[in-house]
Tab-separated table of C-alpha atoms in Angstrom:
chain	number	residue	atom	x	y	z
L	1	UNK	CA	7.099	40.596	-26.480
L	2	UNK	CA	4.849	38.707	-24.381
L	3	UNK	CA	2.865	37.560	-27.745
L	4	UNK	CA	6.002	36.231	-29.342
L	5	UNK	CA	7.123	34.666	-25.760
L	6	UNK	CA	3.098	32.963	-25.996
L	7	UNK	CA	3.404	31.379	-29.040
L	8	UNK	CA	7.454	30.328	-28.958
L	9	UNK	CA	5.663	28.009	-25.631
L	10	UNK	CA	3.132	27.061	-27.740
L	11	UNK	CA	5.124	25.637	-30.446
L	12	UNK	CA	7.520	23.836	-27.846
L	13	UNK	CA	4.505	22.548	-25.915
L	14	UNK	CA	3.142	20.886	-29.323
L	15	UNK	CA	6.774	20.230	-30.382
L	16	UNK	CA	6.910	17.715	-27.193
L	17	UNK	CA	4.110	16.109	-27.234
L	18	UNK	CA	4.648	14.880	-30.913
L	19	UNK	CA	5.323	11.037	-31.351
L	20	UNK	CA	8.030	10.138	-33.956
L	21	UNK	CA	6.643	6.900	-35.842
L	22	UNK	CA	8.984	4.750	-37.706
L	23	UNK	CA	6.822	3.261	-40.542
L	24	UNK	CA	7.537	-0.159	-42.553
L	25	UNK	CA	6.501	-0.638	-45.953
L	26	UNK	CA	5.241	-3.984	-48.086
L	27	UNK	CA	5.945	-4.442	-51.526
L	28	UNK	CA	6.022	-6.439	-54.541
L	29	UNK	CA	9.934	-7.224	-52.816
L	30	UNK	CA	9.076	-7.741	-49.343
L	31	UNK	CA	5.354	-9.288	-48.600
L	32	UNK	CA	5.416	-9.353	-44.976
L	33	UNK	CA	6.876	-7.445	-42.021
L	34	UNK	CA	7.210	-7.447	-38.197
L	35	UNK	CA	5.903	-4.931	-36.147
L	36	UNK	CA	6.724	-4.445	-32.391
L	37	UNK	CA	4.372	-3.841	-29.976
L	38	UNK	CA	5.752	-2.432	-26.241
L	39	UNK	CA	4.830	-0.740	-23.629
L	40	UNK	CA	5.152	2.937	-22.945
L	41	UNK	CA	5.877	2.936	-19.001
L	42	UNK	CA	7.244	6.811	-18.687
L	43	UNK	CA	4.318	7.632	-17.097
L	44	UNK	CA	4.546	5.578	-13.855
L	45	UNK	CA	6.320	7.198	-11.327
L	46	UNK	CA	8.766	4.758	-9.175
L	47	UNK	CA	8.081	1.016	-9.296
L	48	UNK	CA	4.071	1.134	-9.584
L	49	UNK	CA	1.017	1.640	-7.118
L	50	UNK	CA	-0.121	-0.478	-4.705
L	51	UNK	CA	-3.217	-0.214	-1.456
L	52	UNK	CA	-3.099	-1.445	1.770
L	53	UNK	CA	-6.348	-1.905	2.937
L	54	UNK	CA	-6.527	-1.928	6.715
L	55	UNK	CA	-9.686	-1.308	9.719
L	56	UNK	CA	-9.332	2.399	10.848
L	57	UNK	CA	-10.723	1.185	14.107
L	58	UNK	CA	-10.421	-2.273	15.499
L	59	UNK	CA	-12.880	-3.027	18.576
L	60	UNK	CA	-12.694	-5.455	20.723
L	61	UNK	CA	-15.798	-6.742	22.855
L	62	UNK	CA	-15.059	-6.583	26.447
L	63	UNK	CA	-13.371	-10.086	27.633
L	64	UNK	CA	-12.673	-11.405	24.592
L	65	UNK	CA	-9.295	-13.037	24.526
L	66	UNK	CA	-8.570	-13.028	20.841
L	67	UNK	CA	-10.439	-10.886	17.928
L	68	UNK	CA	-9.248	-11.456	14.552
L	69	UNK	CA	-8.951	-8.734	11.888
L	70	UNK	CA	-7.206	-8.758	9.086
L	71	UNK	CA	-5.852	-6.350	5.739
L	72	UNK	CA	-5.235	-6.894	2.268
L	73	UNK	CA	-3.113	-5.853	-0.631
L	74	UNK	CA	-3.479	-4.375	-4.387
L	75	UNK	CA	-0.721	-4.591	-6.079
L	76	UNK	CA	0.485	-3.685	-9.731
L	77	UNK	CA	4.476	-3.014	-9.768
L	78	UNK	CA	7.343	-3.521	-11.414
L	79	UNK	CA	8.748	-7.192	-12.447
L	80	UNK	CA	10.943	-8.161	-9.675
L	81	UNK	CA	8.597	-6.045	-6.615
L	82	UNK	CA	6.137	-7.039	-4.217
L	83	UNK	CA	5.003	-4.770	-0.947
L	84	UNK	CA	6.156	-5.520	2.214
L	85	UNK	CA	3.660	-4.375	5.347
L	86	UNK	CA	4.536	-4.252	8.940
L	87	UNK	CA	1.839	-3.430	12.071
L	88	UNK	CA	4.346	-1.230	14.406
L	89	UNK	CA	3.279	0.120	17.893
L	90	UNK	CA	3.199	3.318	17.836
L	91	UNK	CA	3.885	3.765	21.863
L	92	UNK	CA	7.433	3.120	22.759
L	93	UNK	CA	5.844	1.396	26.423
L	94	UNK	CA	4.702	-1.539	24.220
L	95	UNK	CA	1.483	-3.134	23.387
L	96	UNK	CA	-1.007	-1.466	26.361
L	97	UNK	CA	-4.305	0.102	25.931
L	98	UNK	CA	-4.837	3.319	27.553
L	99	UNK	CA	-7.861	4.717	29.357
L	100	UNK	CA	-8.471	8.590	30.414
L	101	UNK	CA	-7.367	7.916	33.985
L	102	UNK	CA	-4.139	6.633	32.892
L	103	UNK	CA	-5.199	2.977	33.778
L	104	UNK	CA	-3.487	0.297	31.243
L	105	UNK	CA	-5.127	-2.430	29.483
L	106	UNK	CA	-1.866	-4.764	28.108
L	107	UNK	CA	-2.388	-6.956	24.976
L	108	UNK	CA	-0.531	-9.178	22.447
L	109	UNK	CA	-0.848	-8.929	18.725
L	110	UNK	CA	-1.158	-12.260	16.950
L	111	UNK	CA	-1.233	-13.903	13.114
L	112	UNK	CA	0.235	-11.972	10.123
L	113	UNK	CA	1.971	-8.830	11.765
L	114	UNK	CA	4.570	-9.058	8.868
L	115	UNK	CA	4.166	-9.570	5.274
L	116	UNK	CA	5.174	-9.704	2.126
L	117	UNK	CA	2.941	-10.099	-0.834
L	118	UNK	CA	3.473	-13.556	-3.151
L	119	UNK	CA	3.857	-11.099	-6.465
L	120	UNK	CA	4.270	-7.895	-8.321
L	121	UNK	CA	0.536	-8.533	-9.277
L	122	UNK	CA	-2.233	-9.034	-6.816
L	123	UNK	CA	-5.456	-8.270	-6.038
L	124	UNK	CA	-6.980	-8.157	-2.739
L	125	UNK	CA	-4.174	-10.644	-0.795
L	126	UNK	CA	-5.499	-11.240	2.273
L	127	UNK	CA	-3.773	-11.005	5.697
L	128	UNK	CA	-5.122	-12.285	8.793
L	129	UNK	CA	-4.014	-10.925	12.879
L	130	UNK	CA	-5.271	-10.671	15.687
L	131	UNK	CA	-5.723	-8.599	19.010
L	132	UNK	CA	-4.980	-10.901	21.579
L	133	UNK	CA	-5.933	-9.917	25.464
L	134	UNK	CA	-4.944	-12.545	28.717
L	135	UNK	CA	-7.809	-13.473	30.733
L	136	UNK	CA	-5.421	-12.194	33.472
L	137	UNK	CA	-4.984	-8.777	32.001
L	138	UNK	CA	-9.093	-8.664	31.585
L	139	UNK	CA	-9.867	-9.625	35.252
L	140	UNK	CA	-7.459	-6.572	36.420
L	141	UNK	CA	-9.096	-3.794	34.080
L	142	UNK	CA	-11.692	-1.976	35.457
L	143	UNK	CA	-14.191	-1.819	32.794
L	144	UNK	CA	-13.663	1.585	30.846
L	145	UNK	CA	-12.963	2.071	27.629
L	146	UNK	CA	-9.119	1.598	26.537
L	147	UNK	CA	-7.619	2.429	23.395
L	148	UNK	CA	-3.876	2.810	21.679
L	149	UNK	CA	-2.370	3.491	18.565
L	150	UNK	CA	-1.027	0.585	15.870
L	151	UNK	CA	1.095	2.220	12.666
L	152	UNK	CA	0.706	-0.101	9.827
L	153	UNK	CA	4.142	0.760	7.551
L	154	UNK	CA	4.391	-0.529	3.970
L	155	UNK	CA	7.024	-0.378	1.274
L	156	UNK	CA	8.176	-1.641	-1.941
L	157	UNK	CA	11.038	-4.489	-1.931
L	158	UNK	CA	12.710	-7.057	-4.025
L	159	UNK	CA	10.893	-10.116	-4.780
């Protein structure tokens, strides 16, 4: 039974892969033809792929009031898509670096914090931000080292 079960798989296995073709012919009658040529997209799962490259650490040298980073985009969707990227806190207390004593370090982020690529297409679009600390904030932090969380969320949207 199980030999009979094997090969009844195998023949739906090879039955599914097969391709129907739908051939043309030329003739003596008919001496030229079109043939269309299209894409086979049943492969691609949802509207495409895409990569948001982003620094898995950003540090910033002690003092400085602004240090610029920044991420980029690879894109290859579906006509009508583009990816939309956000840089979320992750700390509900707001934009403050932490240190181990509990001390806080409070900082702004600057330049493109939200975006939304230009096309379905694209390779390597760049976004610039920034970290932004107030003089202020550095001349109450006692030097240590201070640290918190950003979530960088992405998604596929309408053009």
């Amino acid at each position: 039974m199980k030999k009979i079960i094997a090969i009844v798989m195998a023949l739906v296995m090879m039955m599914a892969i097969a391709v129907p073709t739908f051939a043309e012919s030329l003739d003596v009658n008919k001496q030229a033809g079109d043939a269309t040529v299209l894409t086979d997209t049943s492969s691609i799962v949802g509207d495409g792929t895409y990569t948001v490259t982003y620094p898995a650490t950003m540090a910033l040298a002690w003092g400085a009031e602004t240090t610029g980073f920044q991420y980029s985009v690879t894109s290859q969707l579906k006509t009508g898509k583009c990816v939309s990227v956000e840089i979320l806190d992750k700390d509900a207390n707001g934009l403050v670096m932490v240190n181990a004593d509990g001390a806080t370090l409070a900082y702004a982020l600057g330049g493109t914090i939200s975006a939304t690529t230009s096309a379905p297409v694209v390779t390597d679009e760049a976004f610039d931000y920034s970290v932004d600390v107030a003089k202020a904030a550095w001349d109450a932090a006692a030097f240590d080292t201070y640290q918190d969380t950003l979530t960088f969320s992405s998604e596929v949207v309408d053009l």
